[in-house]
Tab-separated table of C-alpha atoms and ligand atoms in Angstrom:
chain	number	residue	atom	x	y	z
A	1	MET	CA	-7.748	-1.967	23.865
A	2	GLU	CA	-7.292	-5.351	22.178
A	3	ASP	CA	-11.021	-6.137	22.222
A	4	TYR	CA	-12.140	-2.817	20.771
A	5	GLY	CA	-13.349	-2.455	17.195
A	6	PHE	CA	-11.329	-1.030	14.310
A	7	SER	CA	-12.378	2.618	14.570
A	8	THR	CA	-12.063	2.705	18.353
A	9	LYS	CA	-8.492	1.453	17.989
A	10	ALA	CA	-7.752	3.952	15.186
A	11	ILE	CA	-8.939	6.816	17.384
A	12	HIS	CA	-7.459	5.720	20.729
A	13	VAL	CA	-4.572	3.225	20.614
A	14	GLY	CA	-1.312	4.914	21.619
A	15	GLN	CA	-3.212	8.186	21.966
A	16	GLU	CA	-4.075	8.476	25.639
A	17	PRO	CA	-4.485	12.133	26.696
A	18	ASP	CA	-1.085	13.699	27.433
A	19	SER	CA	-0.272	13.025	31.101
A	20	ALA	CA	1.526	16.342	31.622
A	21	THR	CA	-1.124	18.680	30.174
A	22	GLY	CA	-4.313	16.723	29.455
A	23	SER	CA	-4.024	17.472	25.746
A	24	ILE	CA	-6.583	15.179	24.086
A	25	ILE	CA	-4.496	15.015	20.920
A	26	THR	CA	-1.011	13.503	20.924
A	27	PRO	CA	1.407	16.469	20.862
A	28	ILE	CA	3.992	16.963	18.138
A	29	PHE	CA	7.239	16.339	20.022
A	30	ALA	CA	9.404	18.555	17.836
A	31	THR	CA	12.722	17.679	19.407
A	32	SER	CA	15.820	15.935	18.178
A	33	THR	CA	17.065	14.868	21.608
A	34	PHE	CA	15.930	14.208	25.185
A	35	VAL	CA	17.614	15.284	28.416
A	36	GLN	CA	19.012	12.462	30.536
A	37	GLU	CA	19.023	12.485	34.327
A	38	SER	CA	22.419	10.763	34.405
A	39	PRO	CA	24.213	8.898	31.570
A	40	GLY	CA	21.869	6.213	30.230
A	41	LYS	CA	19.090	7.163	32.707
A	42	HIS	CA	16.158	8.650	30.774
A	43	LYS	CA	12.393	8.478	30.302
A	44	GLY	CA	12.507	5.995	27.397
A	45	TYR	CA	13.671	8.417	24.711
A	46	GLU	CA	17.254	9.434	23.873
A	47	TYR	CA	17.370	10.712	20.319
A	48	SER	CA	14.483	11.132	17.856
A	49	ARG	CA	15.935	8.881	15.154
A	50	SER	CA	15.773	5.946	17.607
A	51	GLY	CA	12.422	6.953	19.070
A	52	ASN	CA	10.076	9.919	19.385
A	53	PRO	CA	6.824	9.996	21.400
A	54	THR	CA	4.642	11.229	18.499
A	55	ARG	CA	6.034	8.531	16.214
A	56	ALA	CA	5.741	5.935	18.998
A	57	ALA	CA	2.016	6.709	19.389
A	58	LEU	CA	1.529	6.271	15.649
A	59	GLU	CA	3.544	3.042	15.548
A	60	LYS	CA	1.436	1.554	18.356
A	61	CYS	CA	-1.780	2.553	16.602
A	62	VAL	CA	-0.916	1.124	13.169
A	63	ALA	CA	0.454	-2.088	14.746
A	64	ALA	CA	-2.912	-2.493	16.519
A	65	LEU	CA	-4.899	-1.899	13.309
A	66	GLU	CA	-2.907	-4.580	11.445
A	67	GLU	CA	-3.117	-6.853	14.525
A	68	GLY	CA	0.675	-6.978	14.740
A	69	THR	CA	2.870	-6.629	17.803
A	70	ALA	CA	5.274	-4.032	16.406
A	71	GLY	CA	5.002	-1.170	13.919
A	72	PHE	CA	7.684	1.056	12.406
A	73	ALA	CA	7.073	4.375	10.646
A	74	PHE	CA	9.343	5.422	7.759
A	75	SER	CA	9.827	8.514	5.648
A	76	SER	CA	8.288	6.753	2.606
A	77	GLY	CA	6.885	3.424	1.482
A	78	LEU	CA	10.065	2.800	-0.474
A	79	ALA	CA	12.254	3.506	2.576
A	80	ALA	CA	10.263	0.826	4.430
A	81	GLU	CA	10.658	-1.585	1.508
A	82	SER	CA	14.385	-0.923	1.379
A	83	VAL	CA	14.746	-1.899	5.044
A	84	ILE	CA	12.853	-5.158	4.459
A	85	VAL	CA	15.258	-6.125	1.664
A	86	ASP	CA	18.246	-5.063	3.801
A	87	SER	CA	17.083	-7.426	6.552
A	88	LEU	CA	17.959	-10.350	4.237
A	89	PRO	CA	21.471	-11.741	3.814
A	90	SER	CA	23.295	-10.468	0.725
A	91	GLY	CA	22.674	-12.704	-2.318
A	92	SER	CA	19.113	-13.646	-1.317
A	93	HIS	CA	16.419	-14.507	-3.842
A	94	ILE	CA	12.897	-13.066	-3.634
A	95	ILE	CA	9.806	-14.384	-5.419
A	96	ALA	CA	7.640	-11.353	-6.203
A	97	THR	CA	4.328	-10.749	-7.954
A	98	ASN	CA	4.811	-9.795	-11.594
A	99	ASP	CA	2.357	-6.925	-11.167
A	100	LEU	CA	3.640	-4.444	-8.613
A	101	TYR	CA	4.295	-0.746	-8.119
A	102	GLY	CA	6.899	0.522	-10.612
A	103	GLY	CA	9.008	2.071	-7.841
A	104	THR	CA	9.253	-1.289	-6.056
A	105	PHE	CA	10.443	-2.882	-9.305
A	106	ARG	CA	12.989	-0.062	-9.697
A	107	LEU	CA	14.204	-0.507	-6.090
A	108	PHE	CA	14.752	-4.230	-6.641
A	109	GLU	CA	16.252	-3.972	-10.133
A	110	GLN	CA	18.272	-0.764	-10.024
A	111	VAL	CA	19.336	-0.554	-6.379
A	112	LYS	CA	19.217	-3.869	-4.542
A	113	LYS	CA	20.468	-6.094	-7.367
A	114	SER	CA	23.857	-4.404	-7.321
A	115	GLY	CA	23.873	-3.241	-3.699
A	116	ASN	CA	22.619	-6.441	-2.044
A	117	GLN	CA	23.259	-8.966	-4.856
A	118	LEU	CA	19.497	-9.479	-4.719
A	119	GLU	CA	17.873	-11.892	-7.168
A	120	VAL	CA	14.173	-11.515	-7.959
A	121	SER	CA	11.794	-13.787	-9.903
A	122	TYR	CA	8.591	-12.019	-10.972
A	123	VAL	CA	5.764	-14.519	-11.273
A	124	ASP	CA	1.990	-14.541	-11.444
A	125	LEU	CA	1.142	-15.299	-7.839
A	126	THR	CA	-2.557	-15.642	-8.602
A	127	GLU	CA	-1.345	-19.192	-9.372
A	128	PRO	CA	0.332	-20.050	-6.029
A	129	ALA	CA	1.702	-23.312	-7.477
A	130	VAL	CA	4.337	-21.291	-9.389
A	131	ILE	CA	6.045	-20.604	-6.078
A	132	GLU	CA	7.203	-24.198	-5.798
A	133	GLN	CA	8.643	-24.030	-9.334
A	134	SER	CA	10.478	-20.782	-8.543
A	135	ILE	CA	12.173	-21.735	-5.268
A	136	LYS	CA	15.984	-21.834	-5.358
A	137	PRO	CA	18.480	-22.682	-2.595
A	138	ASN	CA	18.890	-18.956	-1.821
A	139	THR	CA	15.157	-18.079	-1.836
A	140	ARG	CA	14.338	-16.225	1.390
A	141	MET	CA	11.189	-14.204	0.770
A	142	ILE	CA	7.848	-14.008	-1.045
A	143	TRP	CA	6.633	-10.482	-1.847
A	144	VAL	CA	3.032	-9.771	-2.821
A	145	GLU	CA	0.695	-6.871	-3.353
A	146	SER	CA	-3.026	-7.571	-3.224
A	147	PRO	CA	-4.839	-5.910	-4.909
A	148	THR	CA	-1.850	-5.450	-7.218
A	149	ASN	CA	-0.811	-2.091	-8.640
A	150	PRO	CA	-2.104	-1.359	-11.266
A	151	LEU	CA	-3.993	-4.437	-12.546
A	152	LEU	CA	-5.895	-5.074	-9.294
A	153	LYS	CA	-5.236	-8.796	-9.311
A	154	ILE	CA	-6.206	-10.484	-6.073
A	155	ILE	CA	-3.763	-12.970	-4.622
A	156	ASP	CA	-4.941	-15.710	-2.307
A	157	LEU	CA	-3.080	-14.588	0.797
A	158	LYS	CA	-3.866	-17.660	2.907
A	159	LYS	CA	-2.434	-19.964	0.234
A	160	ILE	CA	0.712	-17.865	-0.188
A	161	ALA	CA	1.271	-17.671	3.579
A	162	ALA	CA	0.877	-21.444	3.893
A	163	LEU	CA	3.409	-22.082	1.109
A	164	ALA	CA	5.832	-19.581	2.624
A	165	ALA	CA	5.567	-21.336	5.989
A	166	LYS	CA	6.060	-24.744	4.360
A	167	TYR	CA	9.326	-23.635	2.731
A	168	LYS	CA	10.405	-21.386	5.639
A	169	LEU	CA	10.291	-18.236	3.526
A	170	ILE	CA	9.455	-14.816	4.947
A	171	SER	CA	6.162	-13.620	3.501
A	172	VAL	CA	5.652	-9.905	2.859
A	173	CYS	CA	2.352	-8.309	1.872
A	174	ASP	CA	2.181	-4.753	0.576
A	175	ASN	CA	-1.234	-3.845	1.994
A	176	THR	CA	-1.316	-0.299	0.589
A	177	PHE	CA	-4.353	-0.764	-1.676
A	178	ALA	CA	-6.478	-2.757	0.770
A	179	THR	CA	-5.521	-1.216	4.170
A	180	PRO	CA	-6.147	-3.157	7.382
A	181	TYR	CA	-9.775	-2.055	7.201
A	182	LEU	CA	-10.323	-4.396	4.249
A	183	GLN	CA	-7.812	-7.169	4.983
A	184	LYS	CA	-5.276	-8.135	7.652
A	185	PRO	CA	-2.483	-10.202	6.109
A	186	LEU	CA	-0.816	-11.013	9.461
A	187	GLN	CA	-4.030	-12.739	10.553
A	188	LEU	CA	-3.916	-14.765	7.334
A	189	GLY	CA	-0.414	-15.998	8.168
A	190	PHE	CA	1.883	-13.349	6.672
A	191	ASP	CA	5.084	-12.410	8.504
A	192	ILE	CA	5.414	-8.768	7.442
A	193	VAL	CA	3.008	-6.097	6.214
A	194	VAL	CA	4.380	-3.056	4.415
A	195	HIS	CA	2.546	0.135	3.433
A	196	SER	CA	2.930	3.226	1.451
A	197	ALA	CA	1.219	5.154	4.263
A	198	THR	CA	1.234	8.093	1.851
A	199	LYS	CA	-1.996	6.594	0.527
A	200	TYR	CA	-5.147	5.434	2.336
A	201	LEU	CA	-3.629	5.265	5.842
A	202	ASN	CA	-3.054	9.003	5.749
A	203	GLY	CA	-5.864	9.681	3.319
A	204	HIS	CA	-5.320	13.374	2.651
A	205	SER	CA	-2.468	13.520	0.105
A	206	ASP	CA	-0.364	15.765	2.316
A	207	ILE	CA	2.571	13.566	3.408
A	208	ILE	CA	4.891	10.813	2.163
A	209	ALA	CA	5.185	7.950	4.669
A	210	GLY	CA	5.825	4.236	4.953
A	211	PHE	CA	5.135	1.477	7.472
A	212	ILE	CA	6.270	-1.986	8.428
A	213	ILE	CA	4.220	-4.138	10.799
A	214	THR	CA	5.039	-7.624	12.066
A	215	ASN	CA	3.918	-9.995	14.802
A	216	GLN	CA	7.271	-11.730	15.193
A	217	ALA	CA	9.790	-10.607	17.784
A	218	GLU	CA	12.868	-11.643	15.788
A	219	LEU	CA	11.792	-9.774	12.648
A	220	ALA	CA	10.721	-6.770	14.742
A	221	ALA	CA	14.184	-6.589	16.346
A	222	LYS	CA	15.900	-6.649	12.932
A	223	ILE	CA	13.605	-3.973	11.542
A	224	LYS	CA	13.948	-1.776	14.607
A	225	PHE	CA	17.729	-2.004	14.308
A	226	LEU	CA	17.647	-1.104	10.590
A	227	GLN	CA	15.107	1.705	11.085
A	228	ASN	CA	17.562	3.371	13.442
A	229	ALA	CA	20.752	2.347	11.633
A	230	GLU	CA	19.563	3.502	8.180
A	231	GLY	CA	17.650	6.429	9.632
A	232	ALA	CA	14.751	6.954	7.203
A	233	ILE	CA	12.281	7.652	10.019
A	234	LEU	CA	8.994	9.587	9.855
A	235	SER	CA	9.173	13.088	11.363
A	236	PRO	CA	7.050	14.086	14.397
A	237	PHE	CA	5.011	16.491	12.214
A	238	ASP	CA	4.216	13.835	9.629
A	239	SER	CA	3.512	11.300	12.402
A	240	PHE	CA	0.939	13.742	13.804
A	241	LEU	CA	-0.734	14.154	10.403
A	242	LEU	CA	-0.826	10.413	9.875
A	243	LEU	CA	-2.369	9.874	13.330
A	244	ARG	CA	-5.027	12.429	12.424
A	245	GLY	CA	-5.722	10.752	9.090
A	246	LEU	CA	-6.002	7.294	10.629
A	247	LYS	CA	-8.886	8.327	12.876
A	248	THR	CA	-11.226	8.349	9.874
A	249	LEU	CA	-9.763	5.381	7.988
A	250	ALA	CA	-12.848	3.192	8.398
A	251	VAL	CA	-15.389	5.780	7.264
A	252	ARG	CA	-13.162	6.858	4.396
A	253	MET	CA	-12.686	3.289	3.189
A	254	GLN	CA	-16.435	2.654	3.315
A	255	ALA	CA	-17.018	5.725	1.144
A	256	HIS	CA	-14.159	4.899	-1.275
A	257	CYS	CA	-15.455	1.350	-1.771
A	258	LYS	CA	-19.075	2.428	-2.254
A	259	ASN	CA	-18.159	5.076	-4.833
A	260	ALA	CA	-15.754	2.747	-6.647
A	261	GLN	CA	-18.352	-0.017	-6.961
A	262	THR	CA	-20.877	2.412	-8.494
A	263	ILE	CA	-18.276	3.860	-10.884
A	264	ALA	CA	-16.971	0.419	-11.921
A	265	GLU	CA	-20.531	-0.619	-12.801
A	266	PHE	CA	-21.016	2.606	-14.787
A	267	LEU	CA	-17.756	2.108	-16.716
A	268	ALA	CA	-18.507	-1.557	-17.417
A	269	ARG	CA	-21.688	-0.454	-19.239
A	270	HIS	CA	-20.001	2.364	-21.194
A	271	ALA	CA	-19.477	1.968	-24.969
A	272	LYS	CA	-16.133	3.836	-24.924
A	273	VAL	CA	-14.686	1.455	-22.350
A	274	GLU	CA	-13.120	-1.789	-23.554
A	275	LYS	CA	-12.783	-3.583	-20.217
A	276	VAL	CA	-12.957	-2.761	-16.514
A	277	LEU	CA	-10.704	-4.404	-13.938
A	278	TYR	CA	-12.399	-4.093	-10.536
A	279	PRO	CA	-12.520	-7.011	-8.111
A	280	GLY	CA	-16.013	-5.980	-6.983
A	281	LEU	CA	-17.567	-6.798	-10.366
A	282	PRO	CA	-19.093	-10.290	-10.193
A	283	ASP	CA	-17.623	-11.312	-13.586
A	284	ASN	CA	-14.083	-10.293	-12.577
A	285	PRO	CA	-11.965	-13.477	-12.375
A	286	HIS	CA	-10.598	-12.391	-8.982
A	287	HIS	CA	-14.038	-11.675	-7.473
A	288	PRO	CA	-14.397	-14.975	-5.546
A	289	VAL	CA	-11.003	-14.680	-3.784
A	290	ALA	CA	-11.590	-10.971	-3.122
A	291	LYS	CA	-14.990	-11.750	-1.610
A	292	ASP	CA	-13.424	-14.331	0.635
A	293	GLN	CA	-10.474	-12.336	1.946
A	294	MET	CA	-11.550	-8.684	1.794
A	295	ALA	CA	-14.291	-6.834	3.659
A	296	ALA	CA	-15.045	-4.840	0.457
A	297	PHE	CA	-13.305	-4.316	-2.873
A	298	GLY	CA	-11.341	-1.097	-2.469
A	299	GLY	CA	-11.281	2.337	-4.039
A	300	MET	CA	-9.053	1.656	-7.049
A	301	ILE	CA	-10.339	0.913	-10.557
A	302	THR	CA	-8.368	0.266	-13.714
A	303	PHE	CA	-9.883	0.057	-17.173
A	304	PHE	CA	-8.973	0.017	-20.845
A	305	ILE	CA	-10.206	2.819	-23.099
A	306	ARG	CA	-11.468	1.838	-26.540
A	307	GLY	CA	-9.407	3.575	-29.236
A	308	GLY	CA	-5.814	3.268	-28.051
A	309	SER	CA	-3.303	5.764	-26.769
A	310	SER	CA	-4.544	8.982	-28.432
A	311	ALA	CA	-8.132	8.397	-27.262
A	312	THR	CA	-6.806	7.702	-23.773
A	313	ILE	CA	-4.860	10.951	-23.613
A	314	LYS	CA	-7.870	12.881	-24.936
A	315	PHE	CA	-10.007	11.324	-22.197
A	316	LEU	CA	-7.511	12.320	-19.491
A	317	ASP	CA	-7.260	15.850	-20.844
A	318	ASN	CA	-11.008	16.221	-20.360
A	319	THR	CA	-11.628	15.179	-16.762
A	320	HIS	CA	-11.953	17.989	-14.235
A	321	LEU	CA	-12.893	16.498	-10.870
A	322	PHE	CA	-10.537	13.573	-11.446
A	323	SER	CA	-7.150	15.304	-11.245
A	324	LEU	CA	-4.377	13.974	-13.443
A	325	ALA	CA	-1.741	12.904	-10.926
A	326	GLU	CA	0.269	9.983	-9.588
A	327	SER	CA	-0.545	8.579	-6.137
A	328	LEU	CA	-3.818	7.359	-4.678
A	329	GLY	CA	-5.814	6.893	-1.514
A	330	GLY	CA	-6.663	10.520	-0.774
A	331	VAL	CA	-10.176	11.887	-0.306
A	332	GLU	CA	-9.960	13.538	-3.743
A	333	SER	CA	-10.248	11.523	-6.956
A	334	LEU	CA	-7.166	11.046	-9.123
A	335	ILE	CA	-6.653	9.648	-12.592
A	336	GLU	CA	-3.464	8.512	-14.365
A	337	VAL	CA	-2.002	6.325	-17.121
A	338	PRO	CA	0.323	3.775	-15.456
A	339	ALA	CA	2.379	3.136	-18.625
A	340	LEU	CA	3.290	6.832	-18.858
A	341	MET	CA	3.365	7.706	-15.164
A	342	THR	CA	3.555	5.394	-12.107
A	343	HIS	CA	4.941	2.396	-14.011
A	344	ALA	CA	7.089	4.185	-16.607
A	345	SER	CA	10.258	2.915	-14.854
A	346	ILE	CA	9.356	-0.647	-15.926
A	347	PRO	CA	10.778	-1.409	-19.408
A	348	LYS	CA	8.090	-1.234	-22.129
A	349	GLU	CA	8.405	-4.873	-23.181
A	350	ILE	CA	7.919	-6.106	-19.573
A	351	ARG	CA	5.005	-3.709	-19.067
A	352	GLU	CA	3.283	-4.885	-22.222
A	353	LYS	CA	3.903	-8.551	-21.454
A	354	ASN	CA	2.231	-8.036	-18.083
A	355	GLY	CA	-0.790	-6.195	-19.521
A	356	ILE	CA	0.065	-2.572	-18.705
A	357	ALA	CA	-0.958	-1.193	-22.088
A	358	ASP	CA	-0.931	2.451	-23.118
A	359	ASN	CA	-4.762	2.567	-23.014
A	360	LEU	CA	-4.900	1.390	-19.398
A	361	VAL	CA	-6.258	4.085	-17.079
A	362	ARG	CA	-6.105	3.950	-13.278
A	363	LEU	CA	-8.592	5.747	-11.040
A	364	SER	CA	-8.197	6.447	-7.366
A	365	VAL	CA	-11.834	7.030	-6.535
A	366	GLY	CA	-12.235	9.700	-3.858
A	367	ILE	CA	-15.110	10.340	-1.490
A	368	GLU	CA	-16.764	13.183	-3.387
A	369	ASP	CA	-20.440	12.803	-4.390
A	370	VAL	CA	-20.563	9.866	-6.750
A	371	ASP	CA	-22.995	11.532	-9.199
A	372	ASP	CA	-20.485	14.344	-9.744
A	373	LEU	CA	-17.687	11.833	-10.349
A	374	ILE	CA	-19.751	9.879	-12.867
A	375	GLN	CA	-20.752	13.039	-14.689
A	376	ASP	CA	-17.079	14.038	-14.938
A	377	LEU	CA	-16.065	10.653	-16.389
A	378	ASP	CA	-19.053	10.543	-18.739
A	379	HIS	CA	-18.319	14.019	-20.065
A	380	ALA	CA	-14.639	13.129	-20.685
A	381	LEU	CA	-15.570	9.831	-22.351
A	382	GLN	CA	-17.954	11.686	-24.688
A	383	ALA	CA	-15.040	13.961	-25.664
A	384	ILE	CA	-13.023	11.060	-27.147
B	401	P1T	O1	5.559	6.573	-2.618
B	401	P1T	P1	5.961	5.796	-1.401
B	401	P1T	O2	5.296	6.241	-0.131
B	401	P1T	O3	7.449	5.683	-1.261
B	401	P1T	O4	5.403	4.292	-1.592
B	401	P1T	C1	5.789	3.450	-2.631
B	401	P1T	C2	4.679	2.469	-2.925
B	401	P1T	C3	4.733	1.198	-2.368
B	401	P1T	N1	3.775	0.284	-2.596
B	401	P1T	C4	2.714	0.572	-3.373
B	401	P1T	C5	1.669	-0.471	-3.608
B	401	P1T	C6	2.578	1.839	-3.945
B	401	P1T	O5	1.497	2.084	-4.708
B	401	P1T	C7	3.587	2.807	-3.737
B	401	P1T	C8	3.529	4.159	-4.352
B	401	P1T	N2	2.627	4.262	-5.420
B	401	P1T	C9	2.364	5.382	-6.146
B	401	P1T	C10	2.957	6.563	-5.952
B	401	P1T	C11	1.348	5.197	-7.218
B	401	P1T	O6	0.802	6.202	-7.720
B	401	P1T	O7	1.033	4.047	-7.522
């Protein structure tokens, strides 16, 4: 299987026809426990928190897509993130990107700071040199998103991985926005990849799920232990849905990227739009790095509306195909205001310092017909 292409792996790895029945699709093993022949003698499964065949098929498949050696499915992206932080000794320091999902910021600041004595420095990792200035004796980890949520900054993953290796820090890449179809951080030298699999990996906005992938046996053993010990595993039903979603990841990503490029170009020309942040636009400052490390530029677009907060809300009240909702990565298009929605848990002064203004709009561009999407945006922009 190793030599097969991306889509072949997505459709087949871990998903051999069921040996007992011939079922072409991996069955949903809806069971909490497994009968043992004699104490400790079993067929590889004891209890579904420690392992379940439907989840195991999914874990093999996602590990293969990220070119890792081990994958672990969780009940949410944040549950996966929590386990990564718990794998560090108490009192560790993390260097994280200063633009990241609001829930990740909340996990670090409001849960792990007191629970794990975690220290976090938030820095602009588009300038990798800041890492060296931020390292302390207790620094253990570098945490990046690329593209970042919501400003779509692109971080030079090879440079970050090299610096992490130099200082013996564990490097973590949240690959939710890019997916392994567009970039494979482990290949670029990262130690751990984490996902909100709720998003593009699943692709159909019908489950909450998370993933950790690594290619290092020692890290895999720690994560496997914590996955079982903390227990936030993905259910067999949700594992089945995620396996089904993954089969079309490549074709979905191609369609998301194509639509997003067309829409970003449309918005960049529009008089009611102040500025578009999309790494696929040639004048975007992150375009050269994105071109180098990504196969295409992704399905997310953020942009600033001319006219401030009231104009922005009016615009959002007038889209129809773009549904006003948090989340991203599904086949249907979504629209939201990060400052009021996904990133509201970040204090206002930090948000504003980092550029998350009240007139910043985030689009998750779906795979509908692009002319319909443009017409919807144009109509709502005219309504301002
Ligand atoms: O929602 P959950 O599956 O727990 O994943 C959290 C998460 C982690 N990392 C990134 C980059 C994310 O975007 C998210 C969740 N984000 C949203 C819900 C959002 O609308 O941005």
